[in-house]
């Protein structure tokens, strides 16, 4: 079924088999052309494109995903969609040559659902990209207090600690994400937001574990 293929695509993306993941999402959309399924598959394919470093391809995919999801019967406004979906309209821009293009999407999230973890993650990216380190640290502390279990979400802390110049904490967050199941080797190896860690022996050791 379409949903089974989507689940396989999700598992493959976590494991770093990114091209294979995208192929499963495309097969799923061909089997089930509902707006919810197509939108969800485009969103997940967009994540895989980010992880492959294909940011220019990820951006339109994310926009297309949100538009498809807005066609569902129960969706009247954009804010009927959950923040975990909406944040990905902004995230690919962080990797582009104009990261500030992500900020309006993050602002939108914090405006309509300020207590959602993804909304705070978006605000933390914006704050740290703007160089507001003290405010960023407060936001990261508030996220830490939420005891996040999702390993792909934990990986975000690696970005935050790098931007706060807290190298040891960044490596610990990376290892925690890998140990908890996010071992997307091609992405971890090439993530430009963690580039300052890539020559560190501890980073190389964690990368080998992911591999």
PDB file of N, CA and C in Angstrom, residues 14-121:
ATOM      1  N   UNK A  14      16.181   7.591   7.558  1.00  0.00           N
ATOM      2  CA  UNK A  14      16.871   7.581   8.859  1.00  0.00           C
ATOM      3  C   UNK A  14      18.215   6.869   8.746  1.00  0.00           C
ATOM      4  N   UNK A  15      18.222   5.782   7.982  1.00  0.00           N
ATOM      5  CA  UNK A  15      19.424   4.952   7.877  1.00  0.00           C
ATOM      6  C   UNK A  15      20.423   5.485   6.855  1.00  0.00           C
ATOM      7  N   UNK A  16      20.058   6.571   6.153  1.00  0.00           N
ATOM      8  CA  UNK A  16      21.003   7.186   5.228  1.00  0.00           C
ATOM      9  C   UNK A  16      20.937   6.676   3.801  1.00  0.00           C
ATOM     10  N   UNK A  17      19.967   5.798   3.493  1.00  0.00           N
ATOM     11  CA  UNK A  17      19.790   5.317   2.109  1.00  0.00           C
ATOM     12  C   UNK A  17      18.823   6.282   1.418  1.00  0.00           C
ATOM     13  N   UNK A  18      19.357   7.434   1.021  1.00  0.00           N
ATOM     14  CA  UNK A  18      18.519   8.577   0.683  1.00  0.00           C
ATOM     15  C   UNK A  18      17.864   8.468  -0.693  1.00  0.00           C
ATOM     16  N   UNK A  19      18.633   8.064  -1.699  1.00  0.00           N
ATOM     17  CA  UNK A  19      18.044   7.909  -3.042  1.00  0.00           C
ATOM     18  C   UNK A  19      16.967   6.827  -3.029  1.00  0.00           C
ATOM     19  N   UNK A  20      17.241   5.744  -2.314  1.00  0.00           N
ATOM     20  CA  UNK A  20      16.262   4.655  -2.202  1.00  0.00           C
ATOM     21  C   UNK A  20      15.005   5.146  -1.483  1.00  0.00           C
ATOM     22  N   UNK A  21      15.206   5.979  -0.469  1.00  0.00           N
ATOM     23  CA  UNK A  21      14.095   6.547   0.281  1.00  0.00           C
ATOM     24  C   UNK A  21      13.188   7.361  -0.641  1.00  0.00           C
ATOM     25  N   UNK A  22      13.770   8.223  -1.451  1.00  0.00           N
ATOM     26  CA  UNK A  22      12.995   9.067  -2.375  1.00  0.00           C
ATOM     27  C   UNK A  22      12.222   8.199  -3.362  1.00  0.00           C
ATOM     28  N   UNK A  23      12.839   7.125  -3.833  1.00  0.00           N
ATOM     29  CA  UNK A  23      12.170   6.223  -4.783  1.00  0.00           C
ATOM     30  C   UNK A  23      10.917   5.601  -4.159  1.00  0.00           C
ATOM     31  N   UNK A  24      11.000   5.225  -2.890  1.00  0.00           N
ATOM     32  CA  UNK A  24       9.831   4.650  -2.208  1.00  0.00           C
ATOM     33  C   UNK A  24       8.721   5.687  -2.031  1.00  0.00           C
ATOM     34  N   UNK A  25       9.088   6.926  -1.725  1.00  0.00           N
ATOM     35  CA  UNK A  25       8.074   7.972  -1.592  1.00  0.00           C
ATOM     36  C   UNK A  25       7.359   8.206  -2.921  1.00  0.00           C
ATOM     37  N   UNK A  26       8.126   8.181  -4.001  1.00  0.00           N
ATOM     38  CA  UNK A  26       7.518   8.383  -5.323  1.00  0.00           C
ATOM     39  C   UNK A  26       6.572   7.237  -5.664  1.00  0.00           C
ATOM     40  N   UNK A  27       6.970   6.008  -5.349  1.00  0.00           N
ATOM     41  CA  UNK A  27       6.091   4.857  -5.592  1.00  0.00           C
ATOM     42  C   UNK A  27       4.813   4.970  -4.765  1.00  0.00           C
ATOM     43  N   UNK A  28       4.958   5.411  -3.529  1.00  0.00           N
ATOM     44  CA  UNK A  28       3.805   5.568  -2.651  1.00  0.00           C
ATOM     45  C   UNK A  28       2.814   6.583  -3.220  1.00  0.00           C
ATOM     46  N   UNK A  29       3.343   7.716  -3.721  1.00  0.00           N
ATOM     47  CA  UNK A  29       2.471   8.753  -4.283  1.00  0.00           C
ATOM     48  C   UNK A  29       1.762   8.260  -5.539  1.00  0.00           C
ATOM     49  N   UNK A  30       2.425   7.404  -6.314  1.00  0.00           N
ATOM     50  CA  UNK A  30       1.789   6.844  -7.516  1.00  0.00           C
ATOM     51  C   UNK A  30       0.653   5.893  -7.162  1.00  0.00           C
ATOM     52  N   UNK A  31       0.811   5.197  -6.021  1.00  0.00           N
ATOM     53  CA  UNK A  31      -0.225   4.260  -5.571  1.00  0.00           C
ATOM     54  C   UNK A  31      -1.407   4.973  -4.913  1.00  0.00           C
ATOM     55  N   UNK A  32      -1.117   6.019  -4.172  1.00  0.00           N
ATOM     56  CA  UNK A  32      -2.154   6.746  -3.431  1.00  0.00           C
ATOM     57  C   UNK A  32      -1.964   8.235  -3.707  1.00  0.00           C
ATOM     58  N   UNK A  33      -2.823   8.780  -4.557  1.00  0.00           N
ATOM     59  CA  UNK A  33      -2.657  10.165  -4.994  1.00  0.00           C
ATOM     60  C   UNK A  33      -3.439  11.161  -4.139  1.00  0.00           C
ATOM     61  N   UNK A  34      -3.879  10.740  -2.962  1.00  0.00           N
ATOM     62  CA  UNK A  34      -4.583  11.676  -2.080  1.00  0.00           C
ATOM     63  C   UNK A  34      -3.653  12.822  -1.686  1.00  0.00           C
ATOM     64  N   UNK A  35      -4.250  13.984  -1.414  1.00  0.00           N
ATOM     65  CA  UNK A  35      -3.432  15.161  -1.097  1.00  0.00           C
ATOM     66  C   UNK A  35      -2.603  14.934   0.164  1.00  0.00           C
ATOM     67  N   UNK A  36      -3.166  14.233   1.148  1.00  0.00           N
ATOM     68  CA  UNK A  36      -2.429  13.958   2.386  1.00  0.00           C
ATOM     69  C   UNK A  36      -1.204  13.101   2.100  1.00  0.00           C
ATOM     70  N   UNK A  37      -1.373  12.032   1.316  1.00  0.00           N
ATOM     71  CA  UNK A  37      -0.267  11.126   1.031  1.00  0.00           C
ATOM     72  C   UNK A  37       0.791  11.800   0.156  1.00  0.00           C
ATOM     73  N   UNK A  38       0.343  12.481  -0.895  1.00  0.00           N
ATOM     74  CA  UNK A  38       1.305  13.151  -1.775  1.00  0.00           C
ATOM     75  C   UNK A  38       2.080  14.222  -1.015  1.00  0.00           C
ATOM     76  N   UNK A  39       1.343  14.996  -0.205  1.00  0.00           N
ATOM     77  CA  UNK A  39       2.002  16.053   0.566  1.00  0.00           C
ATOM     78  C   UNK A  39       3.023  15.493   1.543  1.00  0.00           C
ATOM     79  N   UNK A  40       2.631  14.429   2.253  1.00  0.00           N
ATOM     80  CA  UNK A  40       3.546  13.802   3.208  1.00  0.00           C
ATOM     81  C   UNK A  40       4.786  13.237   2.529  1.00  0.00           C
ATOM     82  N   UNK A  41       4.589  12.621   1.373  1.00  0.00           N
ATOM     83  CA  UNK A  41       5.729  12.048   0.649  1.00  0.00           C
ATOM     84  C   UNK A  41       6.663  13.128   0.108  1.00  0.00           C
ATOM     85  N   UNK A  42       6.080  14.223  -0.390  1.00  0.00           N
ATOM     86  CA  UNK A  42       6.920  15.327  -0.867  1.00  0.00           C
ATOM     87  C   UNK A  42       7.733  15.924   0.276  1.00  0.00           C
ATOM     88  N   UNK A  43       7.096  16.041   1.443  1.00  0.00           N
ATOM     89  CA  UNK A  43       7.796  16.591   2.608  1.00  0.00           C
ATOM     90  C   UNK A  43       8.987  15.712   2.989  1.00  0.00           C
ATOM     91  N   UNK A  44       8.755  14.393   3.046  1.00  0.00           N
ATOM     92  CA  UNK A  44       9.829  13.474   3.427  1.00  0.00           C
ATOM     93  C   UNK A  44      10.920  13.415   2.357  1.00  0.00           C
ATOM     94  N   UNK A  45      10.506  13.470   1.079  1.00  0.00           N
ATOM     95  CA  UNK A  45      11.494  13.514  -0.012  1.00  0.00           C
ATOM     96  C   UNK A  45      12.330  14.786   0.083  1.00  0.00           C
ATOM     97  N   UNK A  46      11.667  15.886   0.475  1.00  0.00           N
ATOM     98  CA  UNK A  46      12.394  17.150   0.654  1.00  0.00           C
ATOM     99  C   UNK A  46      13.457  17.046   1.731  1.00  0.00           C
ATOM    100  N   UNK A  47      13.122  16.345   2.831  1.00  0.00           N
ATOM    101  CA  UNK A  47      14.129  16.120   3.887  1.00  0.00           C
ATOM    102  C   UNK A  47      15.311  15.327   3.327  1.00  0.00           C
ATOM    103  N   UNK A  48      14.998  14.283   2.556  1.00  0.00           N
ATOM    104  CA  UNK A  48      16.068  13.468   1.969  1.00  0.00           C
ATOM    105  C   UNK A  48      16.935  14.311   1.035  1.00  0.00           C
ATOM    106  N   UNK A  49      16.315  15.237   0.305  1.00  0.00           N
ATOM    107  CA  UNK A  49      17.074  16.126  -0.594  1.00  0.00           C
ATOM    108  C   UNK A  49      18.015  17.028   0.205  1.00  0.00           C
ATOM    109  N   UNK A  50      17.535  17.526   1.361  1.00  0.00           N
ATOM    110  CA  UNK A  50      18.417  18.324   2.233  1.00  0.00           C
ATOM    111  C   UNK A  50      19.617  17.473   2.643  1.00  0.00           C
ATOM    112  N   UNK A  51      19.335  16.233   3.038  1.00  0.00           N
ATOM    113  CA  UNK A  51      20.390  15.353   3.535  1.00  0.00           C
ATOM    114  C   UNK A  51      21.375  14.969   2.429  1.00  0.00           C
ATOM    115  N   UNK A  52      20.916  15.047   1.177  1.00  0.00           N
ATOM    116  CA  UNK A  52      21.804  14.798   0.023  1.00  0.00           C
ATOM    117  C   UNK A  52      22.555  16.065  -0.403  1.00  0.00           C
ATOM    118  N   UNK A  53      22.229  17.194   0.244  1.00  0.00           N
ATOM    119  CA  UNK A  53      22.861  18.458  -0.137  1.00  0.00           C
ATOM    120  C   UNK A  53      22.215  19.112  -1.349  1.00  0.00           C
ATOM    121  N   UNK A  54      21.034  18.635  -1.744  1.00  0.00           N
ATOM    122  CA  UNK A  54      20.343  19.184  -2.920  1.00  0.00           C
ATOM    123  C   UNK A  54      19.300  20.203  -2.445  1.00  0.00           C
ATOM    124  N   UNK A  55      19.802  21.331  -1.939  1.00  0.00           N
ATOM    125  CA  UNK A  55      18.931  22.310  -1.292  1.00  0.00           C
ATOM    126  C   UNK A  55      17.991  22.979  -2.293  1.00  0.00           C
ATOM    127  N   UNK A  56      18.489  23.235  -3.504  1.00  0.00           N
ATOM    128  CA  UNK A  56      17.652  23.889  -4.515  1.00  0.00           C
ATOM    129  C   UNK A  56      16.479  23.015  -4.927  1.00  0.00           C
ATOM    130  N   UNK A  57      16.638  21.711  -4.805  1.00  0.00           N
ATOM    131  CA  UNK A  57      15.535  20.799  -5.115  1.00  0.00           C
ATOM    132  C   UNK A  57      14.601  20.646  -3.910  1.00  0.00           C
ATOM    133  N   UNK A  58      15.156  20.761  -2.713  1.00  0.00           N
ATOM    134  CA  UNK A  58      14.350  20.595  -1.498  1.00  0.00           C
ATOM    135  C   UNK A  58      13.345  21.732  -1.330  1.00  0.00           C
ATOM    136  N   UNK A  59      13.755  22.954  -1.645  1.00  0.00           N
ATOM    137  CA  UNK A  59      12.904  24.128  -1.386  1.00  0.00           C
ATOM    138  C   UNK A  59      11.558  24.023  -2.109  1.00  0.00           C
ATOM    139  N   UNK A  60      11.519  23.818  -3.446  1.00  0.00           N
ATOM    140  CA  UNK A  60      10.202  23.722  -4.101  1.00  0.00           C
ATOM    141  C   UNK A  60       9.398  22.498  -3.663  1.00  0.00           C
ATOM    142  N   UNK A  61      10.098  21.401  -3.319  1.00  0.00           N
ATOM    143  CA  UNK A  61       9.392  20.213  -2.837  1.00  0.00           C
ATOM    144  C   UNK A  61       8.636  20.506  -1.543  1.00  0.00           C
ATOM    145  N   UNK A  62       9.275  21.234  -0.635  1.00  0.00           N
ATOM    146  CA  UNK A  62       8.634  21.575   0.633  1.00  0.00           C
ATOM    147  C   UNK A  62       7.409  22.450   0.404  1.00  0.00           C
ATOM    148  N   UNK A  63       7.538  23.432  -0.484  1.00  0.00           N
ATOM    149  CA  UNK A  63       6.398  24.305  -0.774  1.00  0.00           C
ATOM    150  C   UNK A  63       5.250  23.493  -1.391  1.00  0.00           C
ATOM    151  N   UNK A  64       5.610  22.594  -2.290  1.00  0.00           N
ATOM    152  CA  UNK A  64       4.591  21.750  -2.939  1.00  0.00           C
ATOM    153  C   UNK A  64       3.895  20.855  -1.907  1.00  0.00           C
ATOM    154  N   UNK A  65       4.668  20.355  -0.962  1.00  0.00           N
ATOM    155  CA  UNK A  65       4.108  19.492   0.101  1.00  0.00           C
ATOM    156  C   UNK A  65       3.063  20.239   0.917  1.00  0.00           C
ATOM    157  N   UNK A  66       3.391  21.459   1.333  1.00  0.00           N
ATOM    158  CA  UNK A  66       2.457  22.244   2.150  1.00  0.00           C
ATOM    159  C   UNK A  66       1.195  22.562   1.355  1.00  0.00           C
ATOM    160  N   UNK A  67       1.362  22.917   0.082  1.00  0.00           N
ATOM    161  CA  UNK A  67       0.185  23.215  -0.755  1.00  0.00           C
ATOM    162  C   UNK A  67      -0.714  21.992  -0.884  1.00  0.00           C
ATOM    163  N   UNK A  68      -0.112  20.819  -1.075  1.00  0.00           N
ATOM    164  CA  UNK A  68      -0.904  19.583  -1.194  1.00  0.00           C
ATOM    165  C   UNK A  68      -1.657  19.297   0.091  1.00  0.00           C
ATOM    166  N   UNK A  69      -0.977  19.457   1.221  1.00  0.00           N
ATOM    167  CA  UNK A  69      -1.615  19.165   2.507  1.00  0.00           C
ATOM    168  C   UNK A  69      -2.759  20.132   2.815  1.00  0.00           C
ATOM    169  N   UNK A  70      -2.677  21.339   2.274  1.00  0.00           N
ATOM    170  CA  UNK A  70      -3.741  22.324   2.499  1.00  0.00           C
ATOM    171  C   UNK A  70      -5.016  21.984   1.717  1.00  0.00           C
ATOM    172  N   UNK A  71      -4.927  21.018   0.803  1.00  0.00           N
ATOM    173  CA  UNK A  71      -6.088  20.613   0.024  1.00  0.00           C
ATOM    174  C   UNK A  71      -6.958  19.579   0.748  1.00  0.00           C
ATOM    175  N   UNK A  72      -6.495  19.122   1.923  1.00  0.00           N
ATOM    176  CA  UNK A  72      -7.296  18.154   2.687  1.00  0.00           C
ATOM    177  C   UNK A  72      -8.611  18.792   3.144  1.00  0.00           C
ATOM    178  N   UNK A  73      -9.635  17.974   3.258  1.00  0.00           N
ATOM    179  CA  UNK A  73     -10.973  18.467   3.620  1.00  0.00           C
ATOM    180  C   UNK A  73     -11.005  19.174   4.972  1.00  0.00           C
ATOM    181  N   UNK A  74     -10.196  18.674   5.916  1.00  0.00           N
ATOM    182  CA  UNK A  74     -10.254  19.223   7.277  1.00  0.00           C
ATOM    183  C   UNK A  74      -9.313  20.410   7.482  1.00  0.00           C
ATOM    184  N   UNK A  75      -8.647  20.845   6.411  1.00  0.00           N
ATOM    185  CA  UNK A  75      -7.686  21.947   6.523  1.00  0.00           C
ATOM    186  C   UNK A  75      -8.280  23.198   5.867  1.00  0.00           C
ATOM    187  N   UNK A  76      -8.596  24.187   6.708  1.00  0.00           N
ATOM    188  CA  UNK A  76      -9.157  25.437   6.179  1.00  0.00           C
ATOM    189  C   UNK A  76      -8.078  26.512   6.045  1.00  0.00           C
ATOM    190  N   UNK A  77      -7.148  26.512   6.999  1.00  0.00           N
ATOM    191  CA  UNK A  77      -6.066  27.494   7.000  1.00  0.00           C
ATOM    192  C   UNK A  77      -4.733  26.769   7.160  1.00  0.00           C
ATOM    193  N   UNK A  78      -3.684  27.480   6.810  1.00  0.00           N
ATOM    194  CA  UNK A  78      -2.340  26.897   6.914  1.00  0.00           C
ATOM    195  C   UNK A  78      -2.033  26.445   8.339  1.00  0.00           C
ATOM    196  N   UNK A  79      -2.542  27.198   9.321  1.00  0.00           N
ATOM    197  CA  UNK A  79      -2.216  26.845  10.708  1.00  0.00           C
ATOM    198  C   UNK A  79      -3.042  25.676  11.243  1.00  0.00           C
ATOM    199  N   UNK A  80      -3.838  25.057  10.381  1.00  0.00           N
ATOM    200  CA  UNK A  80      -4.440  23.768  10.749  1.00  0.00           C
ATOM    201  C   UNK A  80      -3.423  22.627  10.612  1.00  0.00           C
ATOM    202  N   UNK A  81      -2.315  22.900   9.928  1.00  0.00           N
ATOM    203  CA  UNK A  81      -1.250  21.901   9.772  1.00  0.00           C
ATOM    204  C   UNK A  81      -0.320  21.974  10.983  1.00  0.00           C
ATOM    205  N   UNK A  82       0.242  20.852  11.426  1.00  0.00           N
ATOM    206  CA  UNK A  82       1.090  20.871  12.626  1.00  0.00           C
ATOM    207  C   UNK A  82       2.451  21.530  12.365  1.00  0.00           C
ATOM    208  N   UNK A  83       3.054  22.146  13.389  1.00  0.00           N
ATOM    209  CA  UNK A  83       4.361  22.781  13.244  1.00  0.00           C
ATOM    210  C   UNK A  83       5.447  21.850  12.704  1.00  0.00           C
ATOM    211  N   UNK A  84       5.391  20.551  13.050  1.00  0.00           N
ATOM    212  CA  UNK A  84       6.402  19.601  12.555  1.00  0.00           C
ATOM    213  C   UNK A  84       6.393  19.542  11.030  1.00  0.00           C
ATOM    214  N   UNK A  85       5.264  19.865  10.415  1.00  0.00           N
ATOM    215  CA  UNK A  85       5.156  19.935   8.960  1.00  0.00           C
ATOM    216  C   UNK A  85       5.615  21.308   8.471  1.00  0.00           C
ATOM    217  N   UNK A  86       5.078  22.355   9.086  1.00  0.00           N
ATOM    218  CA  UNK A  86       5.290  23.708   8.579  1.00  0.00           C
ATOM    219  C   UNK A  86       6.733  24.182   8.697  1.00  0.00           C
ATOM    220  N   UNK A  87       7.477  23.696   9.682  1.00  0.00           N
ATOM    221  CA  UNK A  87       8.853  24.178   9.857  1.00  0.00           C
ATOM    222  C   UNK A  87       9.719  23.858   8.645  1.00  0.00           C
ATOM    223  N   UNK A  88       9.348  22.789   7.920  1.00  0.00           N
ATOM    224  CA  UNK A  88      10.186  22.370   6.795  1.00  0.00           C
ATOM    225  C   UNK A  88      10.033  23.241   5.558  1.00  0.00           C
ATOM    226  N   UNK A  89       9.121  24.214   5.582  1.00  0.00           N
ATOM    227  CA  UNK A  89       9.139  25.223   4.519  1.00  0.00           C
ATOM    228  C   UNK A  89      10.349  26.140   4.704  1.00  0.00           C
ATOM    229  N   UNK A  90      10.793  26.277   5.954  1.00  0.00           N
ATOM    230  CA  UNK A  90      11.902  27.176   6.228  1.00  0.00           C
ATOM    231  C   UNK A  90      13.263  26.513   6.245  1.00  0.00           C
ATOM    232  N   UNK A  91      13.337  25.279   6.749  1.00  0.00           N
ATOM    233  CA  UNK A  91      14.639  24.657   7.028  1.00  0.00           C
ATOM    234  C   UNK A  91      15.583  24.576   5.809  1.00  0.00           C
ATOM    235  N   UNK A  92      15.115  24.250   4.589  1.00  0.00           N
ATOM    236  CA  UNK A  92      16.082  24.177   3.478  1.00  0.00           C
ATOM    237  C   UNK A  92      16.802  25.501   3.226  1.00  0.00           C
ATOM    238  N   UNK A  93      16.134  26.618   3.535  1.00  0.00           N
ATOM    239  CA  UNK A  93      16.773  27.922   3.307  1.00  0.00           C
ATOM    240  C   UNK A  93      17.989  28.123   4.208  1.00  0.00           C
ATOM    241  N   UNK A  94      18.011  27.459   5.380  1.00  0.00           N
ATOM    242  CA  UNK A  94      19.164  27.594   6.276  1.00  0.00           C
ATOM    243  C   UNK A  94      20.450  27.142   5.590  1.00  0.00           C
ATOM    244  N   UNK A  95      20.312  26.239   4.637  1.00  0.00           N
ATOM    245  CA  UNK A  95      21.473  25.705   3.921  1.00  0.00           C
ATOM    246  C   UNK A  95      21.784  26.475   2.643  1.00  0.00           C
ATOM    247  N   UNK A  96      20.910  27.381   2.275  1.00  0.00           N
ATOM    248  CA  UNK A  96      21.093  28.133   1.035  1.00  0.00           C
ATOM    249  C   UNK A  96      22.029  29.308   1.294  1.00  0.00           C
ATOM    250  N   UNK A  97      22.293  30.103   0.240  1.00  0.00           N
ATOM    251  CA  UNK A  97      23.156  31.277   0.426  1.00  0.00           C
ATOM    252  C   UNK A  97      22.366  32.457   1.010  1.00  0.00           C
ATOM    253  N   UNK A  98      21.058  32.240   1.266  1.00  0.00           N
ATOM    254  CA  UNK A  98      20.243  33.284   1.895  1.00  0.00           C
ATOM    255  C   UNK A  98      19.448  32.681   3.067  1.00  0.00           C
ATOM    256  N   UNK A  99      20.158  32.323   4.157  1.00  0.00           N
ATOM    257  CA  UNK A  99      19.486  31.638   5.270  1.00  0.00           C
ATOM    258  C   UNK A  99      18.355  32.449   5.892  1.00  0.00           C
ATOM    259  N   UNK A 100      18.426  33.769   5.784  1.00  0.00           N
ATOM    260  CA  UNK A 100      17.387  34.598   6.414  1.00  0.00           C
ATOM    261  C   UNK A 100      16.025  34.431   5.748  1.00  0.00           C
ATOM    262  N   UNK A 101      15.993  33.812   4.574  1.00  0.00           N
ATOM    263  CA  UNK A 101      14.706  33.530   3.928  1.00  0.00           C
ATOM    264  C   UNK A 101      13.897  32.515   4.742  1.00  0.00           C
ATOM    265  N   UNK A 102      14.556  31.801   5.642  1.00  0.00           N
ATOM    266  CA  UNK A 102      13.853  30.838   6.510  1.00  0.00           C
ATOM    267  C   UNK A 102      13.054  31.542   7.594  1.00  0.00           C
ATOM    268  N   UNK A 103      13.470  32.745   7.976  1.00  0.00           N
ATOM    269  CA  UNK A 103      12.943  33.371   9.187  1.00  0.00           C
ATOM    270  C   UNK A 103      11.435  33.630   9.154  1.00  0.00           C
ATOM    271  N   UNK A 104      10.842  34.095   8.032  1.00  0.00           N
ATOM    272  CA  UNK A 104       9.377  34.316   8.055  1.00  0.00           C
ATOM    273  C   UNK A 104       8.588  33.049   8.374  1.00  0.00           C
ATOM    274  N   UNK A 105       9.085  31.905   7.938  1.00  0.00           N
ATOM    275  CA  UNK A 105       8.396  30.630   8.219  1.00  0.00           C
ATOM    276  C   UNK A 105       8.480  30.306   9.718  1.00  0.00           C
ATOM    277  N   UNK A 106       9.636  30.583  10.325  1.00  0.00           N
ATOM    278  CA  UNK A 106       9.802  30.350  11.752  1.00  0.00           C
ATOM    279  C   UNK A 106       8.968  31.345  12.570  1.00  0.00           C
ATOM    280  N   UNK A 107       8.909  32.597  12.083  1.00  0.00           N
ATOM    281  CA  UNK A 107       8.094  33.613  12.761  1.00  0.00           C
ATOM    282  C   UNK A 107       6.625  33.198  12.782  1.00  0.00           C
ATOM    283  N   UNK A 108       6.162  32.653  11.663  1.00  0.00           N
ATOM    284  CA  UNK A 108       4.769  32.224  11.540  1.00  0.00           C
ATOM    285  C   UNK A 108       4.450  31.154  12.594  1.00  0.00           C
ATOM    286  N   UNK A 109       5.361  30.201  12.761  1.00  0.00           N
ATOM    287  CA  UNK A 109       5.166  29.128  13.728  1.00  0.00           C
ATOM    288  C   UNK A 109       5.067  29.654  15.152  1.00  0.00           C
ATOM    289  N   UNK A 110       5.987  30.520  15.515  1.00  0.00           N
ATOM    290  CA  UNK A 110       6.045  30.996  16.904  1.00  0.00           C
ATOM    291  C   UNK A 110       4.849  31.876  17.212  1.00  0.00           C
ATOM    292  N   UNK A 111       4.279  32.477  16.159  1.00  0.00           N
ATOM    293  CA  UNK A 111       3.121  33.352  16.328  1.00  0.00           C
ATOM    294  C   UNK A 111       1.853  32.559  16.655  1.00  0.00           C
ATOM    295  N   UNK A 112       1.650  31.446  15.914  1.00  0.00           N
ATOM    296  CA  UNK A 112       0.369  30.757  16.117  1.00  0.00           C
ATOM    297  C   UNK A 112       0.463  29.593  17.107  1.00  0.00           C
ATOM    298  N   UNK A 113       1.672  29.088  17.388  1.00  0.00           N
ATOM    299  CA  UNK A 113       1.789  27.996  18.366  1.00  0.00           C
ATOM    300  C   UNK A 113       3.111  28.122  19.119  1.00  0.00           C
ATOM    301  N   UNK A 114       3.221  29.128  20.006  1.00  0.00           N
ATOM    302  CA  UNK A 114       4.513  29.456  20.620  1.00  0.00           C
ATOM    303  C   UNK A 114       5.082  28.390  21.541  1.00  0.00           C
ATOM    304  N   UNK A 115       4.241  27.476  22.047  1.00  0.00           N
ATOM    305  CA  UNK A 115       4.726  26.479  23.001  1.00  0.00           C
ATOM    306  C   UNK A 115       5.125  25.159  22.353  1.00  0.00           C
ATOM    307  N   UNK A 116       4.902  25.034  21.050  1.00  0.00           N
ATOM    308  CA  UNK A 116       5.258  23.799  20.375  1.00  0.00           C
ATOM    309  C   UNK A 116       6.787  23.680  20.259  1.00  0.00           C
ATOM    310  N   UNK A 117       7.291  22.481  20.464  1.00  0.00           N
ATOM    311  CA  UNK A 117       8.746  22.275  20.433  1.00  0.00           C
ATOM    312  C   UNK A 117       9.338  22.691  19.088  1.00  0.00           C
ATOM    313  N   UNK A 118       8.654  22.346  17.988  1.00  0.00           N
ATOM    314  CA  UNK A 118       9.173  22.728  16.664  1.00  0.00           C
ATOM    315  C   UNK A 118       9.180  24.241  16.480  1.00  0.00           C
ATOM    316  N   UNK A 119       8.178  24.922  17.046  1.00  0.00           N
ATOM    317  CA  UNK A 119       8.147  26.389  16.968  1.00  0.00           C
ATOM    318  C   UNK A 119       9.371  26.977  17.663  1.00  0.00           C
ATOM    319  N   UNK A 120       9.707  26.414  18.829  1.00  0.00           N
ATOM    320  CA  UNK A 120      10.873  26.909  19.580  1.00  0.00           C
ATOM    321  C   UNK A 120      12.168  26.568  18.838  1.00  0.00           C
ATOM    322  N   UNK A 121      12.217  25.412  18.191  1.00  0.00           N
ATOM    323  CA  UNK A 121      13.391  25.050  17.387  1.00  0.00           C
ATOM    324  C   UNK A 121      13.593  26.069  16.269  1.00  0.00           C
TER     325      UNK A 121
END
